[in-house]
Backbone as JSON Lines, residues from 0, in Angstrom:
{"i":0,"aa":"X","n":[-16.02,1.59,-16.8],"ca":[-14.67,1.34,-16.36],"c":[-14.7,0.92,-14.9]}
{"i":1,"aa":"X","n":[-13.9,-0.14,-14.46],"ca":[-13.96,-0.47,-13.56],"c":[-12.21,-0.17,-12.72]}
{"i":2,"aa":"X","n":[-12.67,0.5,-11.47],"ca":[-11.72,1.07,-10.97],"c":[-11.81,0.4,-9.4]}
{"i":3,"aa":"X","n":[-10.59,0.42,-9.13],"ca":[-10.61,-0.04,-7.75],"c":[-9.13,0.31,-7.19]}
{"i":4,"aa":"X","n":[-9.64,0.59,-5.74],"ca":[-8.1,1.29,-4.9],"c":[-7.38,0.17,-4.35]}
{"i":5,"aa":"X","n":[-5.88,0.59,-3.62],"ca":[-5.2,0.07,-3.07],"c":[-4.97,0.63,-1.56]}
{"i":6,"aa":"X","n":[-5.26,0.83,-0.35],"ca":[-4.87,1.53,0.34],"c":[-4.0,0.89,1.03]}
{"i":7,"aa":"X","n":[-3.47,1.99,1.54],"ca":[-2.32,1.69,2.94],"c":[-1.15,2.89,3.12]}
{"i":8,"aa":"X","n":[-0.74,3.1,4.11],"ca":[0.66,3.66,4.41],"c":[1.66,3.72,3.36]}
{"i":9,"aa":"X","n":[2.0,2.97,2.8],"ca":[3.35,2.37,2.28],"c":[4.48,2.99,2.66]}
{"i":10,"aa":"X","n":[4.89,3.13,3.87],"ca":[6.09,3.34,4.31],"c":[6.86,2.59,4.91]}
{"i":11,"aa":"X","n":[7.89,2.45,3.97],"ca":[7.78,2.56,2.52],"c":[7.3,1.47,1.79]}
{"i":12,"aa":"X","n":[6.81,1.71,0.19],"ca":[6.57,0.41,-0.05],"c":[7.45,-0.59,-0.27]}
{"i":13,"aa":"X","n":[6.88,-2.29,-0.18],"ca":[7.61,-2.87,-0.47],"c":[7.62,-3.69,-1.71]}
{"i":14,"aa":"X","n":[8.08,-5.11,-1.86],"ca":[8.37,-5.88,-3.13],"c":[6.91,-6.18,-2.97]}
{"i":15,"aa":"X","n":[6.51,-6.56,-1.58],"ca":[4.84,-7.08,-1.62],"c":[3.69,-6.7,-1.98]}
{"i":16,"aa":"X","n":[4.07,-5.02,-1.46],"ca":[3.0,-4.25,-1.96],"c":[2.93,-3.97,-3.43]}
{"i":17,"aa":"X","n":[4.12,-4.31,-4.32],"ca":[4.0,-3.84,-5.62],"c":[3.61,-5.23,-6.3]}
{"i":18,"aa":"X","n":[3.5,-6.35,-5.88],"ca":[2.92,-7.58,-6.35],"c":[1.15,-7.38,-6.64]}
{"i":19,"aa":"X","n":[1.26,-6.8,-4.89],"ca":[-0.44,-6.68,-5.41],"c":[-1.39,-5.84,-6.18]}
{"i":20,"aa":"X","n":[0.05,-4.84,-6.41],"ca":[-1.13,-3.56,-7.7],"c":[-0.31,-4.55,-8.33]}
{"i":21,"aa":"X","n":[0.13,-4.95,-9.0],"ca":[0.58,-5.59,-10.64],"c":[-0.71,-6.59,-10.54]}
{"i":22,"aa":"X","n":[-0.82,-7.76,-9.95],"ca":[-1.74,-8.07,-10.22],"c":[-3.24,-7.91,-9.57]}
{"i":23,"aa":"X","n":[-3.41,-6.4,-9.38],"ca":[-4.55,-5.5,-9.14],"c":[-4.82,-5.67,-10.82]}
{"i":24,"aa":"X","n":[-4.13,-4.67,-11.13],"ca":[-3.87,-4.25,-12.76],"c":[-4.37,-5.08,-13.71]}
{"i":25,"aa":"X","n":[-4.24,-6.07,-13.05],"ca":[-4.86,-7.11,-14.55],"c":[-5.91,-7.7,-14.11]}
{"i":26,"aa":"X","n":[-6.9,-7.13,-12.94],"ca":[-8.29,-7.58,-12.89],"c":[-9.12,-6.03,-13.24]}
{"i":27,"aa":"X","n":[-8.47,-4.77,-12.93],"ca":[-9.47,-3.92,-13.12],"c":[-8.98,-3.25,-14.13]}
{"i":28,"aa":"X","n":[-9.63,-2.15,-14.86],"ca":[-9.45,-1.23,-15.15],"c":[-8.2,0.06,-15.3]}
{"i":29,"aa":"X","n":[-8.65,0.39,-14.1],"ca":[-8.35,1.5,-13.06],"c":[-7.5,1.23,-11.69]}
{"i":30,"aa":"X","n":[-6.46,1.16,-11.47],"ca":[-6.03,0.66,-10.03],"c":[-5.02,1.99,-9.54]}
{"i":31,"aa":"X","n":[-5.88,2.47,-8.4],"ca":[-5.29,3.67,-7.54],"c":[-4.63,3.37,-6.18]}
{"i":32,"aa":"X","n":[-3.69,3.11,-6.12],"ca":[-2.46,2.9,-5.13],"c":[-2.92,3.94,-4.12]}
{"i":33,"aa":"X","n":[-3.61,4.12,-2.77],"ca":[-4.41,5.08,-2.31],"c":[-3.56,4.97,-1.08]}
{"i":34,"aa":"X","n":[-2.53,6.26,-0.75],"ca":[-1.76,6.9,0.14],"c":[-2.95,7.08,1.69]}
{"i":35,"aa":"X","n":[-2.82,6.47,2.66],"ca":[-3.96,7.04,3.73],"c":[-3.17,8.14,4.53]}
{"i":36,"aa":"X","n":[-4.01,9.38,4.93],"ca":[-2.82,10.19,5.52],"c":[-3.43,10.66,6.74]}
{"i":37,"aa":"X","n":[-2.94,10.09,7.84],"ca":[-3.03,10.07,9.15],"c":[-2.13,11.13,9.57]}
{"i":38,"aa":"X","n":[-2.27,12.34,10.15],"ca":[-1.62,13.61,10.85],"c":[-1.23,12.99,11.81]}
{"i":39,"aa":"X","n":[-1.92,12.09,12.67],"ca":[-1.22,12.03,14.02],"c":[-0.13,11.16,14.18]}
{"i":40,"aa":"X","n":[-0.12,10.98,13.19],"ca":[1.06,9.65,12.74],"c":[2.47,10.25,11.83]}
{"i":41,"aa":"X","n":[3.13,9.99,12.42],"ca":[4.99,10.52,11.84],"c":[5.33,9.18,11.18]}
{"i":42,"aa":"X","n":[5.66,9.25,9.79],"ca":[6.48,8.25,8.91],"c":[7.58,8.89,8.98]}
{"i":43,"aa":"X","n":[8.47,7.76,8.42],"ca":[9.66,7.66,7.5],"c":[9.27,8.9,6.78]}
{"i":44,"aa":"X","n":[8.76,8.34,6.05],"ca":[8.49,9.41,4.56],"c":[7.35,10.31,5.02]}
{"i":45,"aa":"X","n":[7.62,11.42,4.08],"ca":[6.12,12.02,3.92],"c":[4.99,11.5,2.45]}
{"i":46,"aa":"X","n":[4.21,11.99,3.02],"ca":[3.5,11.9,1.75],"c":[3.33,11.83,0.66]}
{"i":47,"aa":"X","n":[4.03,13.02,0.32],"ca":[4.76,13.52,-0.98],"c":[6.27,12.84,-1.22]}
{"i":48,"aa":"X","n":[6.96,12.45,-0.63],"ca":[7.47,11.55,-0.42],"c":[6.89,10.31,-1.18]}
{"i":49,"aa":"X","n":[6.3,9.98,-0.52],"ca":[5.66,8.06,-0.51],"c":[4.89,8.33,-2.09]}
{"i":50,"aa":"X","n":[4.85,9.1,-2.3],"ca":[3.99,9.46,-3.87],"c":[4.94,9.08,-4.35]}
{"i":51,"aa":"X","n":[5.97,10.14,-4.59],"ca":[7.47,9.79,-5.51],"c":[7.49,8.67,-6.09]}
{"i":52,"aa":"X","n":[7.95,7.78,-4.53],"ca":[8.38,6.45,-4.3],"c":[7.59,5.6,-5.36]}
{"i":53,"aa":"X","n":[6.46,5.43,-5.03],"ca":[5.2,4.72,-5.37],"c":[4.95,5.25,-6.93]}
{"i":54,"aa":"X","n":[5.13,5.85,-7.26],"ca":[5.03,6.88,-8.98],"c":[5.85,6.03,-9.69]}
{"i":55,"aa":"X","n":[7.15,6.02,-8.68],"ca":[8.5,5.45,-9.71],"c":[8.44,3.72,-9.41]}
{"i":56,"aa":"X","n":[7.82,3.27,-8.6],"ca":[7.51,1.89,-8.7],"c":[6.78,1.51,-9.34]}
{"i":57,"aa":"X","n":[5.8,2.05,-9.78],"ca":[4.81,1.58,-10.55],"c":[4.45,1.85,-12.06]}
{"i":58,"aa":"X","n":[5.73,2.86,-12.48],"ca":[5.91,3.4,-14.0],"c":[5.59,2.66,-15.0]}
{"i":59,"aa":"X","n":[6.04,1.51,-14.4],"ca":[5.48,0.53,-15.66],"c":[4.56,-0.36,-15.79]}
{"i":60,"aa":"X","n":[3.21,0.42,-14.98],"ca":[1.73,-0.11,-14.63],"c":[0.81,0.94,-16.03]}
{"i":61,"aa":"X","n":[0.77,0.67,-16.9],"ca":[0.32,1.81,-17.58],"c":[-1.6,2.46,-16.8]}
{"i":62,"aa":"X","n":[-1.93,1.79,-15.92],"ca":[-3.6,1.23,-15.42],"c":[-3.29,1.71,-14.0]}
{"i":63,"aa":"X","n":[-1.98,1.62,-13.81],"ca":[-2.22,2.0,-11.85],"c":[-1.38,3.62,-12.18]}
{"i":64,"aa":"X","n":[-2.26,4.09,-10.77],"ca":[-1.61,5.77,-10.69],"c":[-1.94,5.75,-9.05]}
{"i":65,"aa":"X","n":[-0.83,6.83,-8.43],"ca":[-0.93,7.17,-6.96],"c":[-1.67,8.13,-6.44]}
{"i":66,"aa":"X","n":[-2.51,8.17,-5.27],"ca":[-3.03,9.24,-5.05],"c":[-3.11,9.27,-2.98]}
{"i":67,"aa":"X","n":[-3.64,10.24,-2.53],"ca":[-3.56,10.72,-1.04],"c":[-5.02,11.05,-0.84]}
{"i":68,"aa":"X","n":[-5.1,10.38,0.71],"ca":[-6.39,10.95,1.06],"c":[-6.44,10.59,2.61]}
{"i":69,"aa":"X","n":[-7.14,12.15,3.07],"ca":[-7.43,11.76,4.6],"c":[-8.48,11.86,5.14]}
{"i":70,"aa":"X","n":[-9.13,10.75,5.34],"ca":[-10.24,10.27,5.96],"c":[-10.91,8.99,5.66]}
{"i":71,"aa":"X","n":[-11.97,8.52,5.69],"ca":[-12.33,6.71,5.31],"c":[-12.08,6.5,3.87]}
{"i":72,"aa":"X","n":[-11.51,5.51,3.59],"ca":[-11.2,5.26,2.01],"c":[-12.58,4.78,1.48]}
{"i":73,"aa":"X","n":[-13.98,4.57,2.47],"ca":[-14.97,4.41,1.32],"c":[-15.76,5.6,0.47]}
{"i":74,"aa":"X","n":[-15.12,6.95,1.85],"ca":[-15.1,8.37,1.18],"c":[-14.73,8.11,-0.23]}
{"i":75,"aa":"X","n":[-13.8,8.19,0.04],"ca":[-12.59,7.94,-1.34],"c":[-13.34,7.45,-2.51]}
{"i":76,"aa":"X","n":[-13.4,6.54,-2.17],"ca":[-14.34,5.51,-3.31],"c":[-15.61,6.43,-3.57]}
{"i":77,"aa":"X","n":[-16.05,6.45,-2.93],"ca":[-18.03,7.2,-3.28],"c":[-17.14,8.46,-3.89]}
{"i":78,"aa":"X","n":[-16.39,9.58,-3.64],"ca":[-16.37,10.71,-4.02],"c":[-15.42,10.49,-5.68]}
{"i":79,"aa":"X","n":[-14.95,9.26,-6.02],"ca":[-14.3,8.87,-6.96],"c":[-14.57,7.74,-8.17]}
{"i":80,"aa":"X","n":[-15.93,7.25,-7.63],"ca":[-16.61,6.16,-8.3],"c":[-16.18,4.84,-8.07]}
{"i":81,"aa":"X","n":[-15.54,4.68,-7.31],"ca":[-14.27,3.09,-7.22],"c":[-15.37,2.35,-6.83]}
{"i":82,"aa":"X","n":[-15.17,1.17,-7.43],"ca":[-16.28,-0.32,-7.23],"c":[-15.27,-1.18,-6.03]}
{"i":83,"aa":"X","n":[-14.32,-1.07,-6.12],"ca":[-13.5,-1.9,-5.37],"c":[-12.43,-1.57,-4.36]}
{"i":84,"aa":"X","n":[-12.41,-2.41,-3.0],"ca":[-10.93,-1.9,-2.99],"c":[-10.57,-3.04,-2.69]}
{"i":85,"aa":"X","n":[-9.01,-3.42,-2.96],"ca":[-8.44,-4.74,-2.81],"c":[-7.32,-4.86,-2.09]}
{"i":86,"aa":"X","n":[-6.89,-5.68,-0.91],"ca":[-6.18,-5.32,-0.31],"c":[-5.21,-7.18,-0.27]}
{"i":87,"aa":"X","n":[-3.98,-6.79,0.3],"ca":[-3.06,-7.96,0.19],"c":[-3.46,-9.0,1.7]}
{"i":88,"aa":"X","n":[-3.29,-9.9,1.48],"ca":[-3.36,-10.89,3.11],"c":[-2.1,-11.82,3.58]}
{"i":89,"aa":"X","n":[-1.14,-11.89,3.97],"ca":[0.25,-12.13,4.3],"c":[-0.35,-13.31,5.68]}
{"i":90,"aa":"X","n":[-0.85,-12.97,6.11],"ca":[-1.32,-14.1,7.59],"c":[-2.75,-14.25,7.55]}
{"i":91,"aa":"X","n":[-3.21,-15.17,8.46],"ca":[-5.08,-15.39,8.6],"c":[-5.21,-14.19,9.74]}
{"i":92,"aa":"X","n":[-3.97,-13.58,10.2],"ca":[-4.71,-12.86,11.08],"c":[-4.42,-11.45,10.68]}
{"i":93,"aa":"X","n":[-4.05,-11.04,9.3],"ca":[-4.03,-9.9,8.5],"c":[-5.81,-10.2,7.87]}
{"i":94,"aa":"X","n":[-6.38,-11.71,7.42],"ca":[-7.64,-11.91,7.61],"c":[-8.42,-11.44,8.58]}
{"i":95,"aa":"X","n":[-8.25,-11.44,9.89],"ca":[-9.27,-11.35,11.03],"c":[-9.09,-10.29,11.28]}
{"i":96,"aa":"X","n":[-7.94,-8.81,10.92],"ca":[-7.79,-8.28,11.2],"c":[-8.69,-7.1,10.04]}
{"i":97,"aa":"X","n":[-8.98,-7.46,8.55],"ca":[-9.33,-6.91,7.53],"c":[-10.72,-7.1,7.36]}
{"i":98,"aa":"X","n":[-11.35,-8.2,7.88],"ca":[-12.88,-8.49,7.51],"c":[-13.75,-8.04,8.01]}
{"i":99,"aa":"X","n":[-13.8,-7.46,9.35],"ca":[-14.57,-6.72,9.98],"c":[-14.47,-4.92,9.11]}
{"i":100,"aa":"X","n":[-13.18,-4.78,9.25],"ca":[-12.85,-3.54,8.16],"c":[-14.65,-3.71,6.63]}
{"i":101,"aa":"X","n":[-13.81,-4.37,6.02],"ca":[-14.3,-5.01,4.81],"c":[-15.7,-4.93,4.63]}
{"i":102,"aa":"X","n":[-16.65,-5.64,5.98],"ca":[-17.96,-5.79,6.11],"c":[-18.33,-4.19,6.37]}
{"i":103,"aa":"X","n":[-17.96,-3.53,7.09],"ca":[-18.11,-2.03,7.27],"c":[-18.31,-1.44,6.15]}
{"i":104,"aa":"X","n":[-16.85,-1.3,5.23],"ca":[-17.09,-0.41,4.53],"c":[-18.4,-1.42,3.18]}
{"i":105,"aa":"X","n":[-18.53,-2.22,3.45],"ca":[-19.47,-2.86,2.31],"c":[-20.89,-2.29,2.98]}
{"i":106,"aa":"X","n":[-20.94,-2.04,3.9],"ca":[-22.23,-1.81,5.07],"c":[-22.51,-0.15,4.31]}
{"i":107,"aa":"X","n":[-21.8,0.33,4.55],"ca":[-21.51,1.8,5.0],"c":[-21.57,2.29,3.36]}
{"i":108,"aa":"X","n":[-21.33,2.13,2.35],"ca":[-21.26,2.16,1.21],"c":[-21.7,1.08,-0.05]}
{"i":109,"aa":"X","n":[-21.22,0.39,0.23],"ca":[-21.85,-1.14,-1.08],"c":[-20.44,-0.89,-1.7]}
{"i":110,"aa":"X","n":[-18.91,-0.65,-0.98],"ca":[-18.26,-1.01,-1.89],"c":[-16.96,-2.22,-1.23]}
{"i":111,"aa":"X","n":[-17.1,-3.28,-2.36],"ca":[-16.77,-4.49,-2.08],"c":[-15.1,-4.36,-1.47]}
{"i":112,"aa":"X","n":[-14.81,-5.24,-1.28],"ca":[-13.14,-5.56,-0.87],"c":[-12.4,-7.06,-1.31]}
{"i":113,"aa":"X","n":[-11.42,-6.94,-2.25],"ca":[-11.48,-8.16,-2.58],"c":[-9.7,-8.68,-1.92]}
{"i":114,"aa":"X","n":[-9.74,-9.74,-1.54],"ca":[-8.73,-10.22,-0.87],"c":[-7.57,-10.59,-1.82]}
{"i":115,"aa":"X","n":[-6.02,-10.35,-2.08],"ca":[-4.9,-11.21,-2.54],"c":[-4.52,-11.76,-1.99]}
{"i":116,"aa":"X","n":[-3.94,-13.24,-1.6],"ca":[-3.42,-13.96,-0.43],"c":[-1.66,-13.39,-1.33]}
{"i":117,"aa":"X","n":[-1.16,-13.17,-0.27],"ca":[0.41,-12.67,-0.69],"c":[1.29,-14.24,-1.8]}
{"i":118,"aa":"X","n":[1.56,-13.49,-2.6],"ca":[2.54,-14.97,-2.98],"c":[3.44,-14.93,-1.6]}
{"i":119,"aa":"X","n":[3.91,-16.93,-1.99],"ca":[4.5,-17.16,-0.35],"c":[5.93,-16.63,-0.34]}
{"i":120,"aa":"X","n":[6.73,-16.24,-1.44],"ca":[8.44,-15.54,-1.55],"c":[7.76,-14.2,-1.38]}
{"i":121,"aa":"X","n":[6.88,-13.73,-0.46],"ca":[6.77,-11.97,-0.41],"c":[6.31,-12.0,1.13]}
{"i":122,"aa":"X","n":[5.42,-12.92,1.64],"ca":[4.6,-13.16,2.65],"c":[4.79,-12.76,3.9]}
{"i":123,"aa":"X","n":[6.7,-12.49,3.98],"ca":[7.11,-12.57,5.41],"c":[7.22,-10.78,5.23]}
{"i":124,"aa":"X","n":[7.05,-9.75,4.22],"ca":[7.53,-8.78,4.13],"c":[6.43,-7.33,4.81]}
{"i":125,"aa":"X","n":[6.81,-6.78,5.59],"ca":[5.93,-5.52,6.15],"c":[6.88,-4.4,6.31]}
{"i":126,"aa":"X","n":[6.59,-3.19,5.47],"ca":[7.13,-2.11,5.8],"c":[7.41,-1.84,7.23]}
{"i":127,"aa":"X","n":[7.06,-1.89,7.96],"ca":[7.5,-2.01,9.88],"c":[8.77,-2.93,9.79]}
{"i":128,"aa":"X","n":[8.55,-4.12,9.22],"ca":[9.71,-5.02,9.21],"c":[10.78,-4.54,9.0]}
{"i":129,"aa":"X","n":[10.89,-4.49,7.61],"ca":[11.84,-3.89,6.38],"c":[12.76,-2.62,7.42]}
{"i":130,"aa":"X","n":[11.6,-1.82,7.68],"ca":[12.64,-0.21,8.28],"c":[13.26,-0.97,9.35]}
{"i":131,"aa":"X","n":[12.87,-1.82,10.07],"ca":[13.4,-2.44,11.32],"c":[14.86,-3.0,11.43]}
{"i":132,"aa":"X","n":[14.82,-3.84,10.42],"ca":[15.83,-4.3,10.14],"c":[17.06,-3.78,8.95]}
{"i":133,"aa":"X","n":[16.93,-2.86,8.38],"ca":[17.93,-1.93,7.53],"c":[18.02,-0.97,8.68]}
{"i":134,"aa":"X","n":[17.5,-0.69,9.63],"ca":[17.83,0.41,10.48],"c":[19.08,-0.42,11.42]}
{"i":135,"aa":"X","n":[18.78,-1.46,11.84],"ca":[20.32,-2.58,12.44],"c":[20.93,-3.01,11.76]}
{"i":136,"aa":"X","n":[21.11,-2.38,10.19],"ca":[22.18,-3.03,9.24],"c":[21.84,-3.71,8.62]}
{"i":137,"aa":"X","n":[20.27,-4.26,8.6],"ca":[20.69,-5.56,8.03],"c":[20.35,-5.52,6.68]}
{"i":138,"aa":"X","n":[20.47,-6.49,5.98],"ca":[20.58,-6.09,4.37],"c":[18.83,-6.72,3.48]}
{"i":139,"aa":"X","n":[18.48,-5.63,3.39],"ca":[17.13,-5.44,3.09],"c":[16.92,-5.45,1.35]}
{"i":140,"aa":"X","n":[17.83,-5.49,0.52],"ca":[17.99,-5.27,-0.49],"c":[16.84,-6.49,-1.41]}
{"i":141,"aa":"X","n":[16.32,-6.1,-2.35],"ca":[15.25,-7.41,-3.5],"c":[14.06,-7.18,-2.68]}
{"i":142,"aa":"X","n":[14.24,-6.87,-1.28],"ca":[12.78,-6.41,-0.28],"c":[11.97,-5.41,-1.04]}
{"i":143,"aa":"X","n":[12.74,-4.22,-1.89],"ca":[11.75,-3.13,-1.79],"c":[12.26,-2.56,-3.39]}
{"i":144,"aa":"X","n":[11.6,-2.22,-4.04],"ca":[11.61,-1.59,-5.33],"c":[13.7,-1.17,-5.43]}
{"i":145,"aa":"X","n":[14.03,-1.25,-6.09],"ca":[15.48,-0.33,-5.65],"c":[15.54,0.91,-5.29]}
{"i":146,"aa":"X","n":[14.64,1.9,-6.5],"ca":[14.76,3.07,-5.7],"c":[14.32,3.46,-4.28]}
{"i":147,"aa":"X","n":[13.59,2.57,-3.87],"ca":[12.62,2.84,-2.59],"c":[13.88,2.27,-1.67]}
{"i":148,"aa":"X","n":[14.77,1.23,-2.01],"ca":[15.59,0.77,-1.04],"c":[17.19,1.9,-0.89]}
{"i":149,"aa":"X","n":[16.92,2.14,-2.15],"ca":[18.26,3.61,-2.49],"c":[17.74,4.55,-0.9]}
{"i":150,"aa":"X","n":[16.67,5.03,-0.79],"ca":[16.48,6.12,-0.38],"c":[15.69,6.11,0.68]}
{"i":151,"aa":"X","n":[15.36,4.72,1.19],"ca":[15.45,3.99,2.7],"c":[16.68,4.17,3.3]}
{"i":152,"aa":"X","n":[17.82,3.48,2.57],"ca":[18.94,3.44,2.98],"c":[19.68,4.88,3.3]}
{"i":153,"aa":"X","n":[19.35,6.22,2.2],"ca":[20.09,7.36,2.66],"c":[19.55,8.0,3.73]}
{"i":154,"aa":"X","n":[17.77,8.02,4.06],"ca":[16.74,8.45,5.16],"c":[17.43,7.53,6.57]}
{"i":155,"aa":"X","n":[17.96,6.81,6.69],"ca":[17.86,5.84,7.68],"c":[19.65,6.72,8.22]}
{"i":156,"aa":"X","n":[20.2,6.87,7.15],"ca":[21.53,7.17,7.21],"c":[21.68,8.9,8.0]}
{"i":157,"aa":"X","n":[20.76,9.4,7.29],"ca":[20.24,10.8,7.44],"c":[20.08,11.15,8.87]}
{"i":158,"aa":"X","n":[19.45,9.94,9.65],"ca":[18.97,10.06,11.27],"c":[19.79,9.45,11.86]}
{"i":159,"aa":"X","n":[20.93,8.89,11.63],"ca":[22.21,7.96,12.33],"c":[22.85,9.45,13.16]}
């Protein structure tokens, strides 16, 4: 079985990030939506939180499931068997910014990284963005799963 992760933040996720596990899903196996959990770092969401979120976005992935982990995701991989991890590319300099990553953990482990170039109707979208602009009103809506945008919108409301 061939399994391969997704990592990142996802706070919260968006329409983009759920493009690239869907079509994660139909190259591997196994596709684990992999929560990174940085202590020194304050989200939106928590963790358990961003699980929820990410659980109920992806319900109808029967192949992808969510999971948390803190420390190098090639940990992750070696302590979990993952052959892959695959990550989304939105700019060349989300490229220049991922390949040095990429060569590491291929160094450091032997486990590969395979690139999605974002479809171009998702391309402009980054969770940083998204909170940025629903936090000044602005209307963020088709951006982010609905429920994830339901409960952006009441969190955002919550700290007004």
């Amino acid at each position: 079985m061939t399994t391969a992760v997704c990592p990142g933040s996802y706070d919260p996720p968006t329409n983009g990030h759920l493009d690239v596990f869907e079509r994660a899903a139909g190259l591997f196996d196994e596709v684990v939506v992999l929560i990174g959990v940085n202590k020194s770092k304050k989200g939106l969401f928590s963790v358990d939180e961003r699980i929820t979120l990410l659980a109920g976005a992806i319900a109808h992935l029967d192949n992808v499931r969510v999971d948390s982990w803190y420390g190098l995701t090639v940990d992750y991989c070696a302590a979990n068997g993952v052959q892959a991890i695959v990550k989304g590319l939105r700019t060349a300099s989300d490229f220049d910014y991922e390949l040095p990553m990429a060569q590491m953990n291929q160094q450091l482990t032997g486990v590969e990284t395979l690139f999605l170039p974002t479809r171009p109707g998702l391309s402009h979208l980054s969770s940083s963005l998204v909170k940025e602009v629903a936090a000044f009103g602005g209307n963020v809506e088709g951006m982010l799963p609905e429920e994830v945008h339901a409960r952006l919108l009441a969190r955002l409301a919550e700290q007004a």
